[in-house]
């Protein structure tokens, strides 16, 4: 049986919510309601195992959340126990990154307890406080909000834009300008802001 990635469908929602909320009960992620998933269904991908007869078994899921015009977040990444050891998590993240590229985002980030997993997929650890505040909007509902143990990771994307005059030129994403530039964590802690004072 082969593992495939496809867009989530309305009929998947009850099983996705049950799987996600099972992890949420262990404080591993935030819970989701069927209404919330339905509202953002085009942004959800599921991993399924397809049998010869055509039946499918859901192994995992993940969603892509817009934070800014340049930045998207991998959120609600969950893999059922029956999907462990099959590379399901990697397949979901890789396809979410591909979706972000197709939508022309410059960067993809995530908050995770398994930073090594994301590092294997080309993400790097970054200073969480350099992320757009929109990333933290849901965090206030987390029981670990005041003692968060999650690590922020980010991946720069390379996008080929059709309007580029040089067909051989590849546009590489630059750090965000609205917030402190994304950077490896060891550099983030050495950053010293410069305070400018206007002359009276």
Coordinates of N, CA and C in Angstrom, one line a residue:
X1 N 0.8 -1.2 0.0 CA 0.0 0.0 0.0 C 0.9 1.2 0.0
X2 N 0.5 2.2 -0.8 CA 1.3 3.4 -1.0 C 0.7 4.6 -0.2
X3 N 1.6 5.5 0.3 CA 1.2 6.7 1.0 C 1.1 7.8 0.0
X4 N 0.0 8.5 0.0 CA -0.2 9.6 -0.9 C -0.7 10.9 -0.1
X5 N -0.4 12.0 -0.7 CA -0.8 13.3 -0.1 C -1.9 13.9 -1.0
X6 N -3.0 14.4 -0.4 CA -4.0 15.0 -1.1 C -4.6 16.1 -0.3
X7 N -5.4 17.0 -0.9 CA -6.1 18.1 -0.2 C -7.2 17.4 0.7
X8 N -7.4 18.0 1.8 CA -8.4 17.5 2.7 C -9.8 17.7 2.1
X9 N -10.7 16.8 2.4 CA -12.1 16.9 2.0 C -13.1 17.0 3.2
X10 N -14.3 17.5 2.9 CA -15.2 17.6 4.1 C -15.4 16.3 4.8
X11 N -15.4 15.2 4.1 CA -15.6 14.0 4.8 C -14.5 13.6 5.8
X12 N -13.3 14.2 5.6 CA -12.1 13.9 6.4 C -12.2 14.6 7.8
X13 N -13.0 15.6 7.9 CA -13.0 16.5 9.1 C -13.1 15.8 10.4
X14 N -14.2 15.0 10.6 CA -14.3 14.3 11.9 C -13.1 13.6 12.3
X15 N -12.5 12.8 11.4 CA -11.3 12.1 11.8 C -10.1 13.0 12.1
X16 N -9.9 14.0 11.3 CA -8.8 15.0 11.5 C -9.0 15.6 12.9
X17 N -10.2 16.1 13.2 CA -10.4 16.7 14.5 C -10.1 15.8 15.6
X18 N -10.6 14.6 15.5 CA -10.4 13.6 16.6 C -8.9 13.3 16.8
X19 N -8.1 13.2 15.7 CA -6.7 12.9 15.7 C -6.0 14.1 16.4
X20 N -6.3 15.3 15.9 CA -5.6 16.5 16.4 C -5.9 16.7 17.9
X21 N -7.2 16.6 18.3 CA -7.6 16.8 19.7 C -7.1 15.7 20.6
X22 N -6.8 14.6 20.0 CA -6.1 13.6 20.9 C -4.7 14.0 21.3
X23 N -4.0 14.6 20.4 CA -2.7 15.2 20.7 C -2.8 16.4 21.6
X24 N -3.9 17.2 21.4 CA -4.1 18.4 22.2 C -4.3 18.0 23.6
X25 N -5.0 16.9 23.8 CA -5.3 16.5 25.2 C -4.0 16.2 26.0
X26 N -2.9 15.9 25.2 CA -1.6 15.7 25.8 C -0.7 16.9 25.8
X27 N -1.3 18.0 25.5 CA -0.6 19.3 25.4 C 0.5 19.3 24.4
X28 N 0.3 18.6 23.3 CA 1.3 18.6 22.2 C 0.9 19.5 21.1
X29 N -0.3 20.0 21.0 CA -0.7 21.0 20.1 C -2.1 21.6 20.5
X30 N -2.5 22.6 19.8 CA -3.8 23.2 20.2 C -5.0 22.5 19.5
X31 N -6.1 22.4 20.2 CA -7.3 21.7 19.6 C -7.9 22.4 18.4
X32 N -8.7 21.7 17.7 CA -9.4 22.3 16.5 C -10.8 21.9 16.6
X33 N -11.7 22.7 16.1 CA -13.1 22.4 16.0 C -13.4 22.1 14.5
X34 N -14.5 21.3 14.3 CA -14.8 21.0 12.9 C -15.1 22.3 12.1
X35 N -15.7 23.3 12.8 CA -16.0 24.5 12.1 C -14.7 25.2 11.6
X36 N -13.7 25.2 12.5 CA -12.5 25.9 12.1 C -11.8 25.2 11.0
X37 N -11.8 23.9 11.0 CA -11.1 23.2 9.9 C -11.9 23.4 8.6
X38 N -13.2 23.3 8.7 CA -14.0 23.5 7.5 C -13.8 24.9 6.9
X39 N -13.6 25.9 7.7 CA -13.4 27.3 7.2 C -12.1 27.4 6.4
X40 N -11.1 26.6 6.8 CA -9.8 26.7 6.1 C -9.5 25.5 5.3
X41 N -10.4 24.7 4.9 CA -10.2 23.4 4.3 C -9.3 23.4 3.1
X42 N -9.3 24.4 2.3 CA -8.3 24.4 1.1 C -6.9 24.5 1.6
X43 N -6.6 24.8 2.8 CA -5.3 25.0 3.3 C -4.8 23.7 4.0
X44 N -5.6 22.7 4.0 CA -5.3 21.4 4.7 C -4.9 20.3 3.8
X45 N -3.8 19.6 4.1 CA -3.4 18.4 3.4 C -3.5 17.2 4.3
X46 N -3.8 16.0 3.7 CA -3.9 14.8 4.5 C -3.0 13.8 3.8
X47 N -2.4 12.9 4.6 CA -1.7 11.8 4.1 C -2.6 10.5 4.3
X48 N -2.7 9.8 3.2 CA -3.6 8.6 3.2 C -2.8 7.4 2.7
X49 N -3.2 6.3 3.2 CA -2.7 5.0 2.7 C -3.8 4.4 1.8
X50 N -3.5 4.1 0.6 CA -4.5 3.7 -0.4 C -4.3 2.1 -0.6
X51 N -5.4 1.5 -0.4 CA -5.5 0.0 -0.6 C -5.8 -0.3 -2.1
X52 N -5.6 -1.5 -2.4 CA -5.8 -2.0 -3.8 C -7.3 -1.7 -4.2
X53 N -8.2 -2.0 -3.3 CA -9.6 -1.8 -3.6 C -10.0 -0.4 -3.7
X54 N -9.1 0.6 -3.4 CA -9.5 2.0 -3.5 C -9.8 2.7 -2.2
X55 N -9.9 1.9 -1.2 CA -10.2 2.5 0.2 C -9.0 3.2 0.7
X56 N -9.2 4.2 1.5 CA -8.2 5.1 2.1 C -8.2 5.0 3.6
X57 N -7.0 5.1 4.2 CA -6.9 5.2 5.6 C -6.1 6.5 5.9
X58 N -6.6 7.4 6.7 CA -5.9 8.7 7.0 C -4.8 8.4 8.0
X59 N -3.6 8.8 7.6 CA -2.4 8.6 8.4 C -1.9 9.9 9.1
X60 N -2.3 11.1 8.6 CA -1.8 12.3 9.2 C -2.3 13.5 8.4
X61 N -2.0 14.7 9.0 CA -2.5 15.9 8.4 C -1.7 17.1 8.7
X62 N -1.9 18.2 8.1 CA -1.2 19.5 8.4 C -1.9 20.6 7.6
X63 N -1.7 21.8 8.1 CA -2.3 23.0 7.4 C -1.2 24.1 7.2
X64 N -1.6 24.9 6.2 CA -0.7 26.1 5.9 C -1.5 27.4 6.3
X65 N -1.0 28.1 7.2 CA -1.7 29.3 7.7 C -0.9 30.6 7.3
X66 N -1.7 31.5 6.7 CA -1.1 32.8 6.3 C -0.9 33.7 7.5
X67 N 0.3 34.2 7.7 CA 0.7 35.1 8.8 C 0.8 36.5 8.2
X68 N 1.6 36.7 7.1 CA 1.8 37.9 6.4 C 1.8 37.6 5.0
X69 N 1.8 38.6 4.1 CA 1.9 38.3 2.6 C 3.2 37.6 2.3
X70 N 4.2 37.6 3.1 CA 5.5 36.9 2.8 C 5.6 35.6 3.6
X71 N 4.9 35.5 4.7 CA 5.2 34.4 5.6 C 4.0 33.5 5.9
X72 N 4.2 32.2 5.8 CA 3.1 31.2 6.1 C 3.7 30.3 7.2
X73 N 2.7 29.6 7.9 CA 3.1 28.8 9.0 C 2.6 27.4 8.8
X74 N 3.4 26.4 9.1 CA 3.0 25.0 9.1 C 2.3 24.7 10.5
X75 N 1.1 24.4 10.5 CA 0.3 24.3 11.7 C -0.5 23.0 11.7
X76 N -0.8 22.5 12.9 CA -1.6 21.3 13.1 C -1.0 20.1 12.4
X77 N 0.3 19.9 12.5 CA 1.0 18.8 11.9 C 0.8 17.6 12.9
X78 N 0.1 16.6 12.4 CA -0.2 15.4 13.2 C -0.1 14.1 12.4
X79 N 0.5 13.1 13.0 CA 0.6 11.8 12.4 C 0.1 10.8 13.3
X80 N -0.9 10.0 12.8 CA -1.5 8.9 13.6 C -0.5 7.8 13.9
X81 N -0.7 7.1 15.0 CA 0.3 6.0 15.4 C 0.4 5.0 14.2
X82 N -0.6 4.8 13.5 CA -0.5 3.8 12.4 C 0.3 4.3 11.2
X83 N 0.7 5.6 11.3 CA 1.5 6.2 10.2 C 2.9 6.3 10.6
X84 N 3.3 6.0 11.8 CA 4.7 6.1 12.3 C 5.6 5.2 11.5
X85 N 6.8 5.8 11.2 CA 7.8 5.0 10.6 C 7.7 4.9 9.1
X86 N 6.7 5.7 8.5 CA 6.5 5.6 7.1 C 6.8 6.9 6.4
X87 N 7.5 7.8 7.1 CA 7.8 9.1 6.5 C 6.7 10.0 6.2
X88 N 5.6 9.8 6.9 CA 4.3 10.6 6.7 C 4.5 12.1 7.1
X89 N 5.1 12.3 8.2 CA 5.3 13.7 8.6 C 6.2 14.5 7.6
X90 N 7.2 13.9 7.1 CA 8.1 14.5 6.1 C 7.3 14.8 4.9
X91 N 6.5 13.9 4.4 CA 5.7 14.0 3.2 C 4.8 15.2 3.3
X92 N 4.1 15.3 4.5 CA 3.2 16.4 4.7 C 3.9 17.7 4.7
X93 N 5.0 17.9 5.4 CA 5.7 19.1 5.4 C 6.2 19.5 4.1
X94 N 6.8 18.6 3.4 CA 7.3 18.8 2.0 C 6.2 19.3 1.1
X95 N 5.1 18.8 1.2 CA 4.0 19.2 0.3 C 3.4 20.5 0.8
X96 N 3.4 20.8 2.1 CA 3.0 22.1 2.5 C 3.9 23.2 2.1
X97 N 5.2 22.9 2.1 CA 6.2 23.8 1.6 C 6.0 24.1 0.1
X98 N 5.7 23.0 -0.6 CA 5.5 23.1 -2.1 C 4.2 24.0 -2.3
X99 N 3.2 23.9 -1.4 CA 2.0 24.7 -1.5 C 2.4 26.1 -1.3
X100 N 3.2 26.4 -0.3 CA 3.6 27.8 0.0 C 4.4 28.4 -1.1
X101 N 5.2 27.6 -1.8 CA 5.9 28.1 -3.0 C 5.0 28.4 -4.1
X102 N 4.0 27.6 -4.3 CA 3.0 27.8 -5.4 C 2.2 29.1 -5.1
X103 N 2.0 29.4 -3.8 CA 1.3 30.6 -3.4 C 2.2 31.8 -3.3
X104 N 3.5 31.6 -3.6 CA 4.5 32.6 -3.7 C 4.8 33.3 -2.3
X105 N 4.8 32.5 -1.3 CA 5.3 33.0 0.0 C 6.8 32.9 0.0
X106 N 7.4 33.8 0.7 CA 8.9 33.9 0.8 C 9.5 33.0 1.9
X107 N 8.7 32.7 2.9 CA 9.2 32.0 4.1 C 8.1 31.1 4.6
X108 N 8.5 30.0 5.3 CA 7.6 29.1 6.0 C 8.2 28.9 7.4
X109 N 7.4 29.0 8.4 CA 7.8 28.8 9.8 C 7.0 27.8 10.5
X110 N 7.4 27.4 11.7 CA 6.6 26.5 12.5 C 7.1 26.7 13.9
X111 N 6.2 26.3 14.9 CA 6.6 26.2 16.3 C 6.5 24.7 16.6
X112 N 7.6 24.1 17.1 CA 7.7 22.7 17.2 C 8.4 22.2 18.5
X113 N 8.1 21.0 18.9 CA 8.8 20.4 20.0 C 9.9 19.4 19.4
X114 N 9.9 19.3 18.1 CA 10.9 18.4 17.4 C 11.6 19.2 16.4
X115 N 12.5 20.1 16.8 CA 13.2 20.9 15.9 C 14.1 20.1 15.0
X116 N 14.6 19.0 15.5 CA 15.5 18.1 14.6 C 14.8 17.6 13.4
X117 N 13.5 17.3 13.5 CA 12.7 16.8 12.4 C 12.7 17.9 11.3
X118 N 12.4 19.1 11.7 CA 12.3 20.2 10.7 C 13.7 20.6 10.2
X119 N 14.7 20.5 10.9 CA 16.1 20.7 10.4 C 16.4 19.8 9.3
X120 N 16.0 18.5 9.4 CA 16.3 17.6 8.4 C 15.6 17.9 7.1
X121 N 14.6 18.8 7.2 CA 13.8 19.2 6.0 C 14.2 20.6 5.5
X122 N 15.3 21.1 6.0 CA 15.9 22.3 5.5 C 15.5 23.5 6.3
X123 N 14.8 23.4 7.4 CA 14.5 24.5 8.3 C 15.6 24.8 9.2
X124 N 15.7 26.0 9.7 CA 16.7 26.4 10.7 C 16.0 27.0 11.9
X125 N 16.7 26.8 13.1 CA 16.1 27.4 14.3 C 16.3 28.9 14.3
X126 N 15.3 29.6 14.7 CA 15.3 31.1 14.7 C 14.8 31.6 16.0
X127 N 15.1 32.9 16.2 CA 14.6 33.6 17.4 C 13.1 33.7 17.3
X128 N 12.4 33.1 18.2 CA 10.9 33.1 18.2 C 10.3 34.6 18.2
X129 N 11.1 35.5 18.9 CA 10.5 36.8 19.1 C 10.7 37.7 17.8
X130 N 11.4 37.1 16.8 CA 11.5 37.9 15.5 C 10.3 37.6 14.6
X131 N 9.4 36.7 15.0 CA 8.3 36.2 14.2 C 7.2 37.3 14.3
X132 N 6.4 37.4 13.2 CA 5.3 38.2 13.2 C 4.4 37.9 14.4
X133 N 3.9 39.0 15.0 CA 3.0 38.7 16.2 C 1.8 37.9 15.9
X134 N 1.4 37.8 14.6 CA 0.2 37.0 14.2 C 0.5 35.5 14.6
X135 N 1.7 35.1 14.7 CA 2.0 33.7 15.0 C 1.5 33.4 16.4
X136 N 1.5 34.4 17.3 CA 1.2 34.2 18.7 C -0.3 34.4 19.0
X137 N -1.1 34.7 18.0 CA -2.5 35.0 18.3 C -3.2 33.8 19.0
X138 N -2.9 32.6 18.6 CA -3.6 31.4 19.2 C -2.9 30.9 20.4
X139 N -1.6 31.4 20.6 CA -0.9 30.9 21.8 C -1.5 31.2 23.1
X140 N -2.3 32.3 23.2 CA -2.9 32.7 24.5 C -3.9 31.6 24.9
X141 N -4.3 30.7 24.0 CA -5.2 29.7 24.4 C -4.5 28.4 24.9
X142 N -3.2 28.4 24.8 CA -2.4 27.3 25.1 C -2.1 27.2 26.6
X143 N -2.3 26.1 27.2 CA -2.0 26.0 28.7 C -0.5 26.2 29.0
X144 N 0.4 26.1 28.0 CA 1.8 26.3 28.2 C 2.2 27.7 27.8
X145 N 1.3 28.6 27.7 CA 1.6 29.9 27.1 C 2.7 30.6 27.9
X146 N 2.7 30.5 29.2 CA 3.6 31.3 30.1 C 4.9 30.4 30.3
X147 N 4.9 29.2 29.8 CA 6.1 28.4 30.0 C 6.3 27.6 28.7
X148 N 6.3 28.3 27.6 CA 6.3 27.7 26.3 C 7.7 26.9 26.1
X149 N 7.6 25.7 25.6 CA 8.8 24.9 25.4 C 9.0 24.6 23.9
X150 N 8.2 25.3 23.1 CA 8.3 25.1 21.6 C 9.4 25.9 21.0
X151 N 10.0 25.4 19.9 CA 11.1 26.1 19.2 C 10.6 26.6 17.9
X152 N 11.0 27.8 17.5 CA 10.6 28.4 16.2 C 11.6 27.9 15.2
X153 N 11.1 27.5 14.1 CA 12.0 27.1 12.9 C 11.5 27.8 11.7
X154 N 12.3 28.0 10.7 CA 12.0 28.8 9.5 C 12.7 28.2 8.3
X155 N 12.1 28.3 7.1 CA 12.8 27.9 5.9 C 12.5 29.0 4.9
X156 N 13.6 29.5 4.3 CA 13.5 30.5 3.2 C 13.1 29.7 1.9
X157 N 12.3 30.3 1.1 CA 11.9 29.6 -0.2 C 12.5 30.3 -1.4
X158 N 12.8 29.6 -2.4 CA 13.3 30.1 -3.7 C 12.2 30.1 -4.7
X159 N 11.8 31.3 -5.2 CA 10.6 31.4 -6.1 C 11.1 31.9 -7.4
X160 N 10.6 31.3 -8.5 CA 10.8 31.8 -9.8 C 9.6 32.6 -10.2
X161 N 9.7 33.9 -10.4 CA 8.6 34.7 -10.7 C 8.5 34.9 -12.2
X162 N 7.3 34.8 -12.8 CA 7.2 35.0 -14.3 C 7.6 36.4 -14.8
X163 N 7.5 37.4 -13.9 CA 7.8 38.8 -14.4 C 9.3 39.1 -14.5
X164 N 10.1 38.1 -14.0 CA 11.5 38.3 -14.1 C 12.0 38.4 -15.6
X165 N 12.7 39.4 -15.9 CA 13.2 39.6 -17.3 C 14.1 38.5 -17.7
X166 N 15.0 38.1 -16.8 CA 16.0 37.1 -17.1 C 15.4 35.7 -16.8
X167 N 15.1 34.9 -17.8 CA 14.4 33.6 -17.5 C 15.3 32.6 -16.7
X168 N 16.6 32.9 -16.7 CA 17.5 32.0 -15.9 C 17.8 32.5 -14.5
X169 N 17.2 33.6 -14.1 CA 17.4 34.2 -12.8 C 16.4 33.6 -11.8
X170 N 16.9 33.2 -10.7 CA 16.0 32.7 -9.6 C 16.0 33.7 -8.5
X171 N 14.8 34.1 -8.1 CA 14.7 35.1 -7.0 C 14.7 34.4 -5.7
X172 N 15.6 34.7 -4.8 CA 15.7 34.0 -3.5 C 15.1 35.0 -2.5
X173 N 14.3 34.4 -1.6 CA 13.6 35.2 -0.6 C 14.6 36.0 0.3
X174 N 14.3 37.2 0.6 CA 15.0 38.0 1.5 C 14.4 38.0 2.9
X175 N 15.1 38.3 4.0 CA 14.5 38.3 5.3 C 13.4 39.3 5.4
X176 N 12.4 39.1 6.2 CA 11.3 40.0 6.3 C 11.8 41.4 6.8
X177 N 11.1 42.4 6.4 CA 11.6 43.7 6.8 C 10.7 44.3 7.9
X178 N 9.5 43.8 8.0 CA 8.6 44.4 9.1 C 9.0 44.0 10.5
X179 N 9.7 42.9 10.6 CA 10.1 42.4 11.9 C 11.6 42.2 11.9
X180 N 12.2 42.0 13.0 CA 13.6 41.7 13.0 C 13.9 40.6 12.1
X181 N 15.0 40.7 11.3 CA 15.3 39.7 10.3 C 15.4 38.3 10.9
X182 N 14.9 37.3 10.2 CA 15.1 35.9 10.6 C 16.6 35.6 10.6
X183 N 17.0 34.9 11.6 CA 18.4 34.6 11.7 C 18.6 33.3 12.6
X184 N 19.7 32.6 12.5 CA 20.0 31.5 13.4 C 19.9 32.0 14.8
X185 N 19.5 31.1 15.7 CA 19.3 31.5 17.1 C 20.6 32.0 17.7
X186 N 21.7 31.4 17.4 CA 23.0 31.9 18.0 C 23.3 33.3 17.6
X187 N 22.8 33.7 16.4 CA 23.1 35.1 16.0 C 22.0 36.0 16.6
X188 N 20.8 35.5 16.8 CA 19.7 36.3 17.3 C 20.1 36.8 18.7
X189 N 20.7 35.9 19.5 CA 21.0 36.3 20.9 C 22.2 37.3 21.0
X190 N 22.9 37.4 19.9 CA 24.0 38.4 19.9 C 23.6 39.7 19.3
X191 N 22.3 39.8 18.8 CA 21.8 41.0 18.2 C 21.6 42.1 19.3
X192 N 22.1 43.3 19.0 CA 22.0 44.4 19.9 C 21.3 45.5 19.2
X193 N 20.0 45.9 19.5 CA 19.3 46.9 18.8 C 19.9 48.3 19.0
X194 N 19.8 49.1 17.9 CA 20.3 50.4 18.0 C 19.2 51.4 18.2
X195 N 19.2 52.2 19.3 CA 18.1 53.1 19.6 C 18.5 54.5 19.0
X196 N 17.6 54.9 18.2 CA 17.8 56.2 17.5 C 16.9 57.3 18.3
X197 N 17.5 58.4 18.5 CA 16.8 59.5 19.2 C 16.7 60.7 18.3
X198 N 15.5 61.3 18.2 CA 15.4 62.5 17.4 C 15.9 63.7 18.2
X199 N 16.5 64.6 17.4 CA 17.0 65.8 18.0 C 15.8 66.7 18.3
X200 N 15.9 67.3 19.5 CA 14.8 68.2 19.8 C 15.0 69.6 19.2

